């Protein structure tokens, strides 16, 4: 009986997995076709915001409709007259959802007449403005304001005439309308979220550095999230000081039950377009406005959330070696984030400024997992002094070197720095996860599979020494090595060259030489006989 139940459970899991794969593949194929069909002469990376904006518009329309209808099949909100909406209904909805959408403003009603509406572009703009302004004066205002700012329906990128703009917009609306999302709750995958991330990743892959610089692939995000939240039954909140499109924060949500992150998701992003994408991404993954807080601004010079710290989990993929003001601003050396190290990160390389910022915001029980450019672990000068501060205070738990070509737009092999304030031993772990056993090649990029991630997490957890893979070093040894934190300085690289037995090889050479001497003597004898 138990075996029958187990077998049935296994079959259900396999069936659901196959269903998820099929749904995701079908969705991705349709989404990519729409993107290619409608973008025309518009650059793909620029145009993705129109496709993503339309996906977002459809999502919040359907999500809001589901909320209003409350599961009552007799209610069809899309058919309600706008005039029947009372101020009380609107007020209550905004307090709960953070925004309001009238029936006439719903995606389904706008898409229905998109091909014949001569005022489509201006009506869409008015709808987006109305959705945003519905939150004015409510706690959700900062989370809703400007969400559609980059979905400019009057942009010349859509065409030089109103007719051209409307035609392109109608194509996007009708294309997204045709997507079979079904009942959101009944799907085996996060359809809207997966579509969003698929588009982001594909446009990033095709856009080079301009796209890839703020998108962390899901498989890398998954590893970072697991490192930051390892063995924490619950965390107060999770934070990304260079949030990008929010993929790192969302991986934490995907990997863990919702209740483990008690007070929500926090992030800061300097790029306005990406800041809007991150906020959209929160909504797309059903994170309500009161459970996330994404701020716009420069984390290093205008940090937010000082009143919210400390954070039990910090994840980040900050931009590599960007310039910052550094010691051109003499007040920064007195900043509580940087003062303990006694030196500022170089003006031409802000990497360690992000690291020190994260460390300052980290709680005494938490972890920070940060993607870093490898050069910061062995260069001298100010960076060496900052490494000395980190090692001497025992903040570095682990450094993991990853395989090259895992990120869109750059082939470099990055490392992950794991910071902790609750270590029990004055030792640092080094893991070399750059070998062929730790990645799978897929088209033009390398990928970390779930098995690779599980293996890395097992090594991280055990802290055991594994030949050619992992080694835990006493911090005094690191100090003797000028605080070099490069993984290759401590984990020996396996020699893949063919190995030879030198004694056996020497015997073979001796035997060969002897045979040659015999052969040469025989040849000399034959020559003498011929000459005679």
Short mmCIF file of C-alpha atoms in Angstrom, two decimals:
data_model
loop_
_atom_site.label_atom_id
_atom_site.label_comp_id
_atom_site.label_asym_id
_atom_site.label_seq_id
_atom_site.Cartn_x
_atom_site.Cartn_y
_atom_site.Cartn_z
CA UNK A 1 0.00 0.00 0.00
CA UNK A 2 2.79 2.41 0.97
CA UNK A 3 4.70 1.52 -2.19
CA UNK A 4 1.60 2.20 -4.30
CA UNK A 5 1.14 5.62 -2.71
CA UNK A 6 4.84 6.44 -3.17
CA UNK A 7 4.71 5.35 -6.82
CA UNK A 8 1.62 7.46 -7.46
CA UNK A 9 3.23 10.49 -5.79
CA UNK A 10 6.33 10.01 -7.95
CA UNK A 11 4.17 9.83 -11.10
CA UNK A 12 2.33 13.02 -10.11
CA UNK A 13 5.61 14.87 -9.50
CA UNK A 14 7.00 13.71 -12.86
CA UNK A 15 3.77 14.63 -14.65
CA UNK A 16 3.74 18.10 -13.09
CA UNK A 17 7.40 18.59 -13.99
CA UNK A 18 6.70 17.65 -17.62
CA UNK A 19 3.67 19.94 -17.62
CA UNK A 20 5.80 22.79 -16.29
CA UNK A 21 8.44 22.23 -18.96
CA UNK A 22 5.82 22.08 -21.73
CA UNK A 23 4.01 25.19 -20.48
CA UNK A 24 7.23 27.13 -20.15
CA UNK A 25 8.50 26.14 -23.60
CA UNK A 26 5.19 27.03 -25.24
CA UNK A 27 5.06 30.36 -23.45
CA UNK A 28 8.63 31.26 -24.32
CA UNK A 29 8.16 30.40 -28.00
CA UNK A 30 5.05 32.58 -28.22
CA UNK A 31 6.57 35.46 -26.29
CA UNK A 32 9.71 35.50 -28.43
CA UNK A 33 7.64 35.39 -31.65
CA UNK A 34 5.60 38.39 -30.48
CA UNK A 35 8.73 40.29 -29.57
CA UNK A 36 10.28 39.66 -32.96
CA UNK A 37 7.08 40.31 -34.92
CA UNK A 38 6.32 43.68 -33.42
CA UNK A 39 9.71 45.25 -32.89
CA UNK A 40 10.41 45.77 -36.61
CA UNK A 41 13.10 48.36 -37.03
CA UNK A 42 13.13 49.22 -33.33
CA UNK A 43 16.20 47.99 -31.48
CA UNK A 44 15.32 44.89 -29.48
CA UNK A 45 16.79 46.09 -26.21
CA UNK A 46 14.94 49.42 -26.46
CA UNK A 47 11.72 47.82 -27.54
CA UNK A 48 11.61 45.18 -24.80
CA UNK A 49 10.12 47.72 -22.42
CA UNK A 50 7.00 47.97 -24.60
CA UNK A 51 6.53 44.20 -24.58
CA UNK A 52 7.30 43.93 -20.88
CA UNK A 53 5.10 46.93 -20.11
CA UNK A 54 2.19 45.31 -21.92
CA UNK A 55 2.73 42.04 -20.05
CA UNK A 56 2.72 43.98 -16.82
CA UNK A 57 -0.43 45.89 -17.82
CA UNK A 58 -2.24 42.61 -18.55
CA UNK A 59 -1.02 41.07 -15.30
CA UNK A 60 -2.15 43.85 -12.97
CA UNK A 61 -5.47 44.09 -14.84
CA UNK A 62 -6.21 40.39 -14.33
CA UNK A 63 -4.80 40.36 -10.82
CA UNK A 64 -6.97 43.33 -9.87
CA UNK A 65 -10.03 41.75 -11.51
CA UNK A 66 -9.51 38.55 -9.51
CA UNK A 67 -9.32 40.60 -6.33
CA UNK A 68 -12.53 42.52 -7.08
CA UNK A 69 -14.48 39.42 -8.12
CA UNK A 70 -13.27 37.45 -5.10
CA UNK A 71 -13.80 34.08 -6.76
CA UNK A 72 -17.50 34.77 -7.42
CA UNK A 73 -18.27 33.40 -10.91
CA UNK A 74 -21.41 35.52 -11.09
CA UNK A 75 -19.36 38.71 -11.01
CA UNK A 76 -17.76 39.99 -14.25
CA UNK A 77 -15.86 43.13 -13.35
CA UNK A 78 -14.84 43.86 -16.94
CA UNK A 79 -18.52 44.41 -17.86
CA UNK A 80 -19.25 46.81 -15.00
CA UNK A 81 -19.95 50.45 -15.95
CA UNK A 82 -17.31 52.78 -14.47
CA UNK A 83 -20.06 54.89 -12.94
CA UNK A 84 -21.12 52.01 -10.70
CA UNK A 85 -17.82 52.11 -8.82
CA UNK A 86 -18.38 53.89 -5.53
CA UNK A 87 -15.68 55.91 -3.73
CA UNK A 88 -15.80 53.34 -0.91
CA UNK A 89 -15.01 50.45 -3.28
CA UNK A 90 -12.14 52.40 -4.80
CA UNK A 91 -10.71 53.45 -1.44
CA UNK A 92 -10.83 49.92 -0.03
CA UNK A 93 -9.17 48.45 -3.15
CA UNK A 94 -6.32 50.96 -3.12
CA UNK A 95 -5.64 50.30 0.55
CA UNK A 96 -5.39 46.58 -0.20
CA UNK A 97 -3.87 46.36 -3.69
CA UNK A 98 -2.09 49.71 -3.79
CA UNK A 99 -3.78 50.97 -6.97
CA UNK A 100 -7.13 51.06 -8.78
CA UNK A 101 -8.23 50.16 -12.32
CA UNK A 102 -11.69 51.01 -13.63
CA UNK A 103 -13.42 48.38 -15.81
CA UNK A 104 -12.97 50.45 -18.97
CA UNK A 105 -9.23 50.69 -18.23
CA UNK A 106 -8.67 46.93 -18.01
CA UNK A 107 -6.33 45.30 -20.50
CA UNK A 108 -9.06 43.00 -21.83
CA UNK A 109 -11.29 45.94 -22.78
CA UNK A 110 -8.51 48.02 -24.35
CA UNK A 111 -7.11 45.08 -26.32
CA UNK A 112 -10.59 44.24 -27.64
CA UNK A 113 -10.72 47.41 -29.78
CA UNK A 114 -6.99 47.99 -30.23
CA UNK A 115 -6.95 47.44 -34.00
CA UNK A 116 -9.72 49.98 -34.67
CA UNK A 117 -9.05 52.61 -32.01
CA UNK A 118 -7.66 55.79 -33.66
CA UNK A 119 -6.76 57.22 -30.24
CA UNK A 120 -5.08 54.09 -28.86
CA UNK A 121 -1.74 55.68 -27.97
CA UNK A 122 -3.21 58.68 -26.11
CA UNK A 123 -5.87 56.58 -24.36
CA UNK A 124 -3.22 54.14 -23.13
CA UNK A 125 -1.18 57.03 -21.76
CA UNK A 126 -4.24 58.37 -19.94
CA UNK A 127 -4.95 54.91 -18.48
CA UNK A 128 -1.39 54.47 -17.24
CA UNK A 129 -1.40 57.94 -15.71
CA UNK A 130 -4.72 57.18 -14.01
CA UNK A 131 -3.48 53.89 -12.53
CA UNK A 132 -0.40 55.60 -11.12
CA UNK A 133 -2.28 58.62 -9.77
CA UNK A 134 -4.88 56.38 -8.10
CA UNK A 135 -2.28 55.73 -5.39
CA UNK A 136 -1.66 59.41 -4.67
CA UNK A 137 -2.02 60.10 -0.97
CA UNK A 138 -1.96 56.41 -0.05
CA UNK A 139 0.92 54.42 1.51
CA UNK A 140 1.46 52.68 -1.84
CA UNK A 141 2.17 55.93 -3.71
CA UNK A 142 6.00 55.56 -3.85
CA UNK A 143 5.65 51.95 -5.03
CA UNK A 144 3.21 52.81 -7.86
CA UNK A 145 4.42 56.25 -8.97
CA UNK A 146 6.25 56.19 -12.33
CA UNK A 147 5.74 52.47 -12.96
CA UNK A 148 4.74 53.12 -16.57
CA UNK A 149 7.24 55.92 -17.15
CA UNK A 150 9.24 53.87 -19.65
CA UNK A 151 6.15 52.63 -21.51
CA UNK A 152 5.93 55.82 -23.56
CA UNK A 153 3.03 55.30 -25.96
CA UNK A 154 3.83 58.57 -27.74
CA UNK A 155 7.50 57.69 -28.38
CA UNK A 156 8.89 58.12 -31.88
CA UNK A 157 10.47 54.70 -31.45
CA UNK A 158 6.99 53.35 -32.13
CA UNK A 159 6.72 55.31 -35.37
CA UNK A 160 6.71 58.85 -36.73
CA UNK A 161 2.93 59.09 -37.15
CA UNK A 162 -0.01 58.41 -34.88
CA UNK A 163 -1.13 55.66 -37.25
CA UNK A 164 2.27 53.96 -37.07
CA UNK A 165 2.35 54.22 -33.27
CA UNK A 166 -1.15 52.80 -32.95
CA UNK A 167 -0.38 49.95 -35.35
CA UNK A 168 2.69 48.92 -33.39
CA UNK A 169 0.92 49.24 -30.04
CA UNK A 170 -2.06 47.23 -31.31
CA UNK A 171 0.30 44.47 -32.46
CA UNK A 172 1.83 44.26 -29.00
CA UNK A 173 -1.55 44.31 -27.25
CA UNK A 174 -3.09 41.67 -29.53
CA UNK A 175 0.01 39.49 -29.30
CA UNK A 176 -0.02 39.54 -25.51
CA UNK A 177 -3.80 39.03 -25.55
CA UNK A 178 -3.34 35.75 -27.45
CA UNK A 179 -1.07 34.28 -24.79
CA UNK A 180 -2.90 31.49 -23.02
CA UNK A 181 -2.18 32.20 -19.39
CA UNK A 182 -5.39 30.52 -18.24
CA UNK A 183 -6.29 30.77 -14.58
CA UNK A 184 -3.22 32.16 -12.87
CA UNK A 185 -3.61 29.98 -9.78
CA UNK A 186 -4.05 26.76 -11.81
CA UNK A 187 -0.81 27.00 -13.77
CA UNK A 188 2.16 24.79 -12.95
CA UNK A 189 4.59 27.65 -13.54
CA UNK A 190 4.72 31.34 -12.73
CA UNK A 191 3.58 32.23 -16.24
CA UNK A 192 3.76 36.00 -16.05
CA UNK A 193 6.98 36.02 -14.08
CA UNK A 194 8.61 33.42 -16.31
CA UNK A 195 7.59 35.31 -19.45
CA UNK A 196 9.04 38.48 -18.00
CA UNK A 197 12.34 36.91 -17.00
CA UNK A 198 12.58 35.03 -20.31
CA UNK A 199 12.29 38.27 -22.26
CA UNK A 200 14.76 40.07 -20.00
CA UNK A 201 17.31 37.27 -20.30
CA UNK A 202 16.97 36.95 -24.06
CA UNK A 203 17.16 40.66 -24.71
CA UNK A 204 20.12 40.85 -22.34
CA UNK A 205 21.82 38.02 -24.23
CA UNK A 206 21.27 39.84 -27.50
CA UNK A 207 22.13 43.28 -26.19
CA UNK A 208 25.64 42.65 -24.95
CA UNK A 209 26.88 44.58 -21.97
CA UNK A 210 24.14 47.21 -22.06
CA UNK A 211 21.58 44.54 -21.23
CA UNK A 212 23.56 42.03 -19.27
CA UNK A 213 25.07 44.46 -16.81
CA UNK A 214 21.96 44.47 -14.65
CA UNK A 215 20.55 41.02 -15.26
CA UNK A 216 21.76 38.08 -13.19
CA UNK A 217 20.83 34.73 -14.80
CA UNK A 218 18.33 32.72 -12.75
CA UNK A 219 20.73 29.83 -12.14
CA UNK A 220 23.38 32.13 -10.64
CA UNK A 221 20.70 34.00 -8.67
CA UNK A 222 19.53 30.70 -7.22
CA UNK A 223 23.01 29.91 -5.88
CA UNK A 224 23.45 33.39 -4.40
CA UNK A 225 20.05 33.28 -2.69
CA UNK A 226 20.77 29.88 -1.16
CA UNK A 227 24.17 31.03 0.11
CA UNK A 228 22.70 34.14 1.76
CA UNK A 229 19.84 32.25 3.41
CA UNK A 230 21.66 29.02 4.24
CA UNK A 231 20.35 27.35 7.42
CA UNK A 232 18.30 30.40 8.42
CA UNK A 233 14.87 29.16 9.49
CA UNK A 234 13.56 32.65 8.92
CA UNK A 235 14.98 36.06 8.02
CA UNK A 236 13.58 39.44 8.95
CA UNK A 237 14.03 40.80 5.41
CA UNK A 238 16.24 40.46 2.37
CA UNK A 239 18.14 43.31 0.69
CA UNK A 240 19.97 43.99 -2.57
CA UNK A 241 21.94 47.26 -2.68
CA UNK A 242 22.29 47.04 -6.48
CA UNK A 243 18.92 45.50 -7.25
CA UNK A 244 18.85 45.67 -11.05
CA UNK A 245 15.61 44.07 -12.26
CA UNK A 246 15.13 42.34 -8.91
CA UNK A 247 16.03 38.82 -10.04
CA UNK A 248 18.21 38.08 -7.00
CA UNK A 249 15.50 39.10 -4.55
CA UNK A 250 12.91 37.06 -6.40
CA UNK A 251 15.06 33.93 -6.40
CA UNK A 252 14.93 34.06 -2.62
CA UNK A 253 11.13 34.12 -2.84
CA UNK A 254 11.10 31.21 -5.30
CA UNK A 255 13.46 29.05 -3.29
CA UNK A 256 11.88 29.49 0.12
CA UNK A 257 8.34 29.46 1.47
CA UNK A 258 6.88 32.95 1.58
CA UNK A 259 6.66 33.02 5.39
CA UNK A 260 10.41 32.68 5.88
CA UNK A 261 10.97 36.30 4.75
CA UNK A 262 8.99 38.05 7.44
CA UNK A 263 9.15 41.74 6.58
CA UNK A 264 9.69 41.70 2.84
CA UNK A 265 12.08 42.63 0.07
CA UNK A 266 14.29 45.71 -0.10
CA UNK A 267 16.49 47.04 -2.86
CA UNK A 268 18.08 50.14 -4.33
CA UNK A 269 18.82 50.80 -8.00
CA UNK A 270 20.52 53.77 -9.67
CA UNK A 271 19.15 53.29 -13.21
CA UNK A 272 15.64 54.69 -13.54
CA UNK A 273 14.45 52.25 -16.21
CA UNK A 274 15.78 49.27 -14.29
CA UNK A 275 14.28 50.63 -11.08
CA UNK A 276 10.86 50.56 -12.76
CA UNK A 277 11.49 47.02 -14.03
CA UNK A 278 12.35 45.86 -10.51
CA UNK A 279 9.12 47.27 -9.09
CA UNK A 280 7.11 45.72 -11.92
CA UNK A 281 8.87 42.44 -11.24
CA UNK A 282 7.72 42.51 -7.62
CA UNK A 283 4.09 42.87 -8.69
CA UNK A 284 4.53 40.24 -11.39
CA UNK A 285 5.57 37.77 -8.72
CA UNK A 286 2.55 38.54 -6.53
CA UNK A 287 4.51 40.51 -3.95
CA UNK A 288 2.12 43.16 -2.70
CA UNK A 289 3.19 46.78 -2.38
CA UNK A 290 3.42 46.55 1.42
CA UNK A 291 5.91 43.65 1.19
CA UNK A 292 8.57 45.35 -0.94
CA UNK A 293 10.45 48.62 -0.96
CA UNK A 294 12.60 49.44 -3.99
CA UNK A 295 14.35 52.82 -3.87
CA UNK A 296 15.85 54.90 -6.67
CA UNK A 297 19.31 56.34 -6.13
CA UNK A 298 23.06 55.82 -5.87
CA UNK A 299 23.65 53.31 -3.09
CA UNK A 300 27.20 54.47 -2.39
CA UNK A 301 26.56 58.21 -2.09
CA UNK A 302 22.82 58.30 -1.31
CA UNK A 303 22.06 55.10 0.63
CA UNK A 304 18.48 54.31 1.59
CA UNK A 305 17.13 51.95 4.27
CA UNK A 306 19.55 52.99 7.00
CA UNK A 307 16.56 52.90 9.36
CA UNK A 308 15.60 49.42 8.13
CA UNK A 309 18.94 47.71 8.77
CA UNK A 310 20.19 45.27 9.81
CA UNK A 311 19.17 42.67 7.22
CA UNK A 312 19.44 38.93 7.84
CA UNK A 313 20.05 38.21 4.14
CA UNK A 314 21.83 40.35 1.55
CA UNK A 315 22.27 39.37 -2.09
CA UNK A 316 23.96 41.46 -4.76
CA UNK A 317 25.61 41.55 -8.16
CA UNK A 318 26.96 45.11 -8.17
CA UNK A 319 28.50 46.58 -11.33
CA UNK A 320 32.11 45.53 -11.76
CA UNK A 321 34.86 48.07 -11.20
CA UNK A 322 32.82 51.19 -11.91
CA UNK A 323 34.11 54.64 -11.04
CA UNK A 324 32.81 56.48 -7.99
CA UNK A 325 33.60 59.70 -6.15
CA UNK A 326 35.78 58.00 -3.53
CA UNK A 327 38.24 60.24 -1.72
CA UNK A 328 37.23 63.23 -3.83
CA UNK A 329 34.53 63.50 -1.16
CA UNK A 330 36.51 63.83 2.11
CA UNK A 331 33.38 63.20 4.21
CA UNK A 332 33.06 59.61 3.01
CA UNK A 333 36.03 58.40 5.08
CA UNK A 334 33.92 59.28 8.15
CA UNK A 335 30.90 57.39 6.82
CA UNK A 336 30.02 54.55 9.20
CA UNK A 337 30.08 52.11 6.30
CA UNK A 338 33.66 52.86 5.26
CA UNK A 339 35.37 54.32 8.34
CA UNK A 340 36.16 50.99 10.08
CA UNK A 341 38.34 49.88 7.16
CA UNK A 342 40.34 53.12 7.42
CA UNK A 343 40.47 53.55 3.65
CA UNK A 344 38.07 54.10 0.75
CA UNK A 345 37.82 51.88 -2.31
CA UNK A 346 39.77 53.33 -5.28
CA UNK A 347 37.93 55.95 -7.33
CA UNK A 348 38.35 53.83 -10.45
CA UNK A 349 37.11 50.63 -8.80
CA UNK A 350 34.09 50.86 -6.49
CA UNK A 351 33.79 47.08 -5.90
CA UNK A 352 34.85 47.13 -2.25
CA UNK A 353 32.65 50.14 -1.55
CA UNK A 354 29.65 47.92 -2.32
CA UNK A 355 31.13 45.13 -0.17
CA UNK A 356 31.63 47.43 2.84
CA UNK A 357 28.15 48.87 2.37
CA UNK A 358 26.64 45.37 2.44
CA UNK A 359 28.69 44.42 5.49
CA UNK A 360 27.44 47.47 7.40
CA UNK A 361 23.81 46.62 6.58
CA UNK A 362 24.23 42.93 7.56
CA UNK A 363 22.80 41.60 10.82
CA UNK A 364 24.82 39.64 13.37
CA UNK A 365 23.05 36.39 12.41
CA UNK A 366 22.87 36.86 8.66
CA UNK A 367 24.91 36.36 5.52
CA UNK A 368 25.70 38.46 2.47
CA UNK A 369 26.47 36.78 -0.87
CA UNK A 370 28.02 39.18 -3.38
CA UNK A 371 29.20 38.60 -6.95
CA UNK A 372 32.68 40.11 -7.32
CA UNK A 373 35.24 40.79 -10.02
CA UNK A 374 38.22 38.50 -9.26
CA UNK A 375 40.79 41.30 -9.38
CA UNK A 376 39.66 42.75 -6.06
CA UNK A 377 40.96 39.67 -4.26
CA UNK A 378 44.62 40.09 -5.16
CA UNK A 379 45.28 43.71 -6.15
CA UNK A 380 47.34 45.88 -3.81
CA UNK A 381 46.84 49.40 -2.44
CA UNK A 382 43.54 50.36 -0.84
CA UNK A 383 41.91 47.08 -1.84
CA UNK A 384 44.56 45.11 0.06
CA UNK A 385 43.95 47.26 3.15
CA UNK A 386 40.20 46.58 2.93
CA UNK A 387 40.88 42.84 2.61
CA UNK A 388 43.06 43.09 5.73
CA UNK A 389 40.15 44.67 7.62
CA UNK A 390 37.75 41.96 6.48
CA UNK A 391 40.10 39.06 7.30
CA UNK A 392 41.41 40.41 10.61
CA UNK A 393 37.82 40.89 11.79
CA UNK A 394 36.85 37.42 10.53
CA UNK A 395 34.03 38.62 8.27
CA UNK A 396 34.91 36.50 5.22
CA UNK A 397 33.28 33.09 5.40
CA UNK A 398 33.82 31.78 1.87
CA UNK A 399 35.05 32.79 -1.56
CA UNK A 400 33.81 30.76 -4.52
CA UNK A 401 35.31 31.03 -8.00
CA UNK A 402 32.79 30.21 -10.72
CA UNK A 403 33.18 29.09 -14.31
CA UNK A 404 33.60 31.68 -17.08
CA UNK A 405 30.77 32.73 -19.40
CA UNK A 406 27.92 32.34 -16.92
CA UNK A 407 26.68 35.92 -17.39
CA UNK A 408 25.14 37.64 -20.40
CA UNK A 409 27.42 40.08 -22.15
CA UNK A 410 30.69 39.11 -20.44
CA UNK A 411 32.84 35.94 -20.60
CA UNK A 412 34.76 36.66 -17.38
CA UNK A 413 34.86 34.16 -14.55
CA UNK A 414 33.48 35.89 -11.46
CA UNK A 415 33.66 34.97 -7.80
CA UNK A 416 31.11 35.01 -5.01
CA UNK A 417 32.11 36.55 -1.68
CA UNK A 418 30.15 35.31 1.34
CA UNK A 419 30.27 37.58 4.38
CA UNK A 420 29.22 36.57 7.89
CA UNK A 421 29.36 38.14 11.34
CA UNK A 422 28.78 34.93 13.31
CA UNK A 423 31.74 32.71 12.42
CA UNK A 424 33.05 30.50 15.21
CA UNK A 425 36.54 29.88 13.78
CA UNK A 426 39.17 32.28 12.47
CA UNK A 427 39.32 30.50 9.14
CA UNK A 428 38.24 31.24 5.58
CA UNK A 429 36.91 28.73 3.06
CA UNK A 430 37.97 28.76 -0.61
CA UNK A 431 36.00 26.84 -3.25
CA UNK A 432 37.06 26.36 -6.86
CA UNK A 433 33.79 25.73 -8.71
CA UNK A 434 35.20 26.69 -12.10
CA UNK A 435 35.95 23.17 -13.34
CA UNK A 436 33.94 21.13 -15.83
CA UNK A 437 32.21 19.30 -12.97
CA UNK A 438 30.50 22.55 -11.97
CA UNK A 439 28.81 23.78 -15.14
CA UNK A 440 27.00 22.68 -18.28
CA UNK A 441 27.57 24.32 -21.65
CA UNK A 442 24.32 25.53 -23.24
CA UNK A 443 24.59 27.31 -26.63
CA UNK A 444 26.87 30.31 -26.10
CA UNK A 445 26.83 30.32 -22.31
CA UNK A 446 27.66 28.06 -19.41
CA UNK A 447 24.92 27.18 -16.93
CA UNK A 448 24.78 25.99 -13.33
CA UNK A 449 22.27 23.14 -13.10
CA UNK A 450 20.44 22.28 -9.88
CA UNK A 451 22.92 19.44 -9.31
CA UNK A 452 25.86 21.84 -9.62
CA UNK A 453 24.23 24.22 -7.14
CA UNK A 454 23.50 21.38 -4.72
CA UNK A 455 27.12 20.25 -4.91
CA UNK A 456 28.45 23.76 -4.22
CA UNK A 457 26.07 24.13 -1.27
CA UNK A 458 27.18 20.78 0.17
CA UNK A 459 30.82 21.87 0.01
CA UNK A 460 29.95 25.29 1.47
CA UNK A 461 28.07 23.67 4.34
CA UNK A 462 30.63 21.01 5.24
CA UNK A 463 33.73 23.24 5.15
CA UNK A 464 35.70 20.07 4.40
CA UNK A 465 38.92 20.10 2.41
CA UNK A 466 38.50 18.47 -1.02
CA UNK A 467 41.54 18.03 -3.21
CA UNK A 468 41.53 20.44 -6.18
CA UNK A 469 38.11 21.83 -5.11
CA UNK A 470 37.98 23.27 -1.60
CA UNK A 471 40.27 24.27 1.24
CA UNK A 472 39.74 26.05 4.55
CA UNK A 473 42.67 28.27 5.54
CA UNK A 474 43.58 29.75 8.90
CA UNK A 475 43.40 33.54 8.73
CA UNK A 476 46.98 33.85 9.98
CA UNK A 477 48.12 32.06 6.81
CA UNK A 478 46.13 34.54 4.72
CA UNK A 479 47.81 37.41 6.56
CA UNK A 480 51.21 35.87 5.81
CA UNK A 481 50.20 35.80 2.15
CA UNK A 482 49.62 39.60 2.10
CA UNK A 483 45.86 39.08 2.52
CA UNK A 484 45.53 37.57 -0.92
CA UNK A 485 42.01 36.12 -1.18
CA UNK A 486 42.28 34.65 -4.65
CA UNK A 487 40.95 31.07 -4.68
CA UNK A 488 43.78 29.89 -6.92
CA UNK A 489 46.30 30.88 -4.23
CA UNK A 490 44.94 28.23 -1.88
CA UNK A 491 43.20 25.55 -3.95
CA UNK A 492 45.61 23.62 -6.13
CA UNK A 493 44.52 23.27 -9.73
CA UNK A 494 44.32 19.72 -10.97
CA UNK A 495 46.95 18.97 -13.61
CA UNK A 496 45.06 17.59 -16.61
CA UNK A 497 48.23 16.92 -18.56
CA UNK A 498 49.04 13.29 -19.34
CA UNK A 499 51.07 11.72 -16.54
CA UNK A 500 54.25 9.72 -17.28
CA UNK A 501 56.29 7.22 -15.25
CA UNK A 502 59.74 8.73 -15.69
CA UNK A 503 61.58 5.51 -14.74
CA UNK A 504 59.57 3.46 -17.21
CA UNK A 505 59.97 6.13 -19.87
CA UNK A 506 63.75 6.20 -19.28
CA UNK A 507 63.92 2.40 -19.68
CA UNK A 508 61.98 2.64 -22.94
CA UNK A 509 64.37 5.28 -24.23
CA UNK A 510 67.38 3.13 -23.25
CA UNK A 511 65.92 0.10 -25.02
CA UNK A 512 65.16 2.17 -28.10
CA UNK A 513 68.73 3.54 -28.18
CA UNK A 514 70.11 0.00 -27.85
CA UNK A 515 67.94 -1.21 -30.75
CA UNK A 516 69.08 1.74 -32.84
CA UNK A 517 72.75 0.90 -32.13
CA UNK A 518 72.20 -2.71 -33.21
CA UNK A 519 70.41 -1.55 -36.34
CA UNK A 520 73.18 0.94 -37.13
CA UNK A 521 75.84 -1.84 -36.74
CA UNK A 522 73.87 -4.11 -39.08
CA UNK A 523 73.61 -1.32 -41.66
CA UNK A 524 77.36 -0.62 -41.44
CA UNK A 525 78.07 -4.35 -41.98
CA UNK A 526 75.84 -4.46 -45.07
CA UNK A 527 77.49 -1.35 -46.51
CA UNK A 528 80.99 -2.85 -46.06
CA UNK A 529 79.91 -6.07 -47.80
CA UNK A 530 78.51 -4.05 -50.73
CA UNK A 531 81.66 -1.94 -51.05
CA UNK A 532 83.84 -5.05 -50.97
#
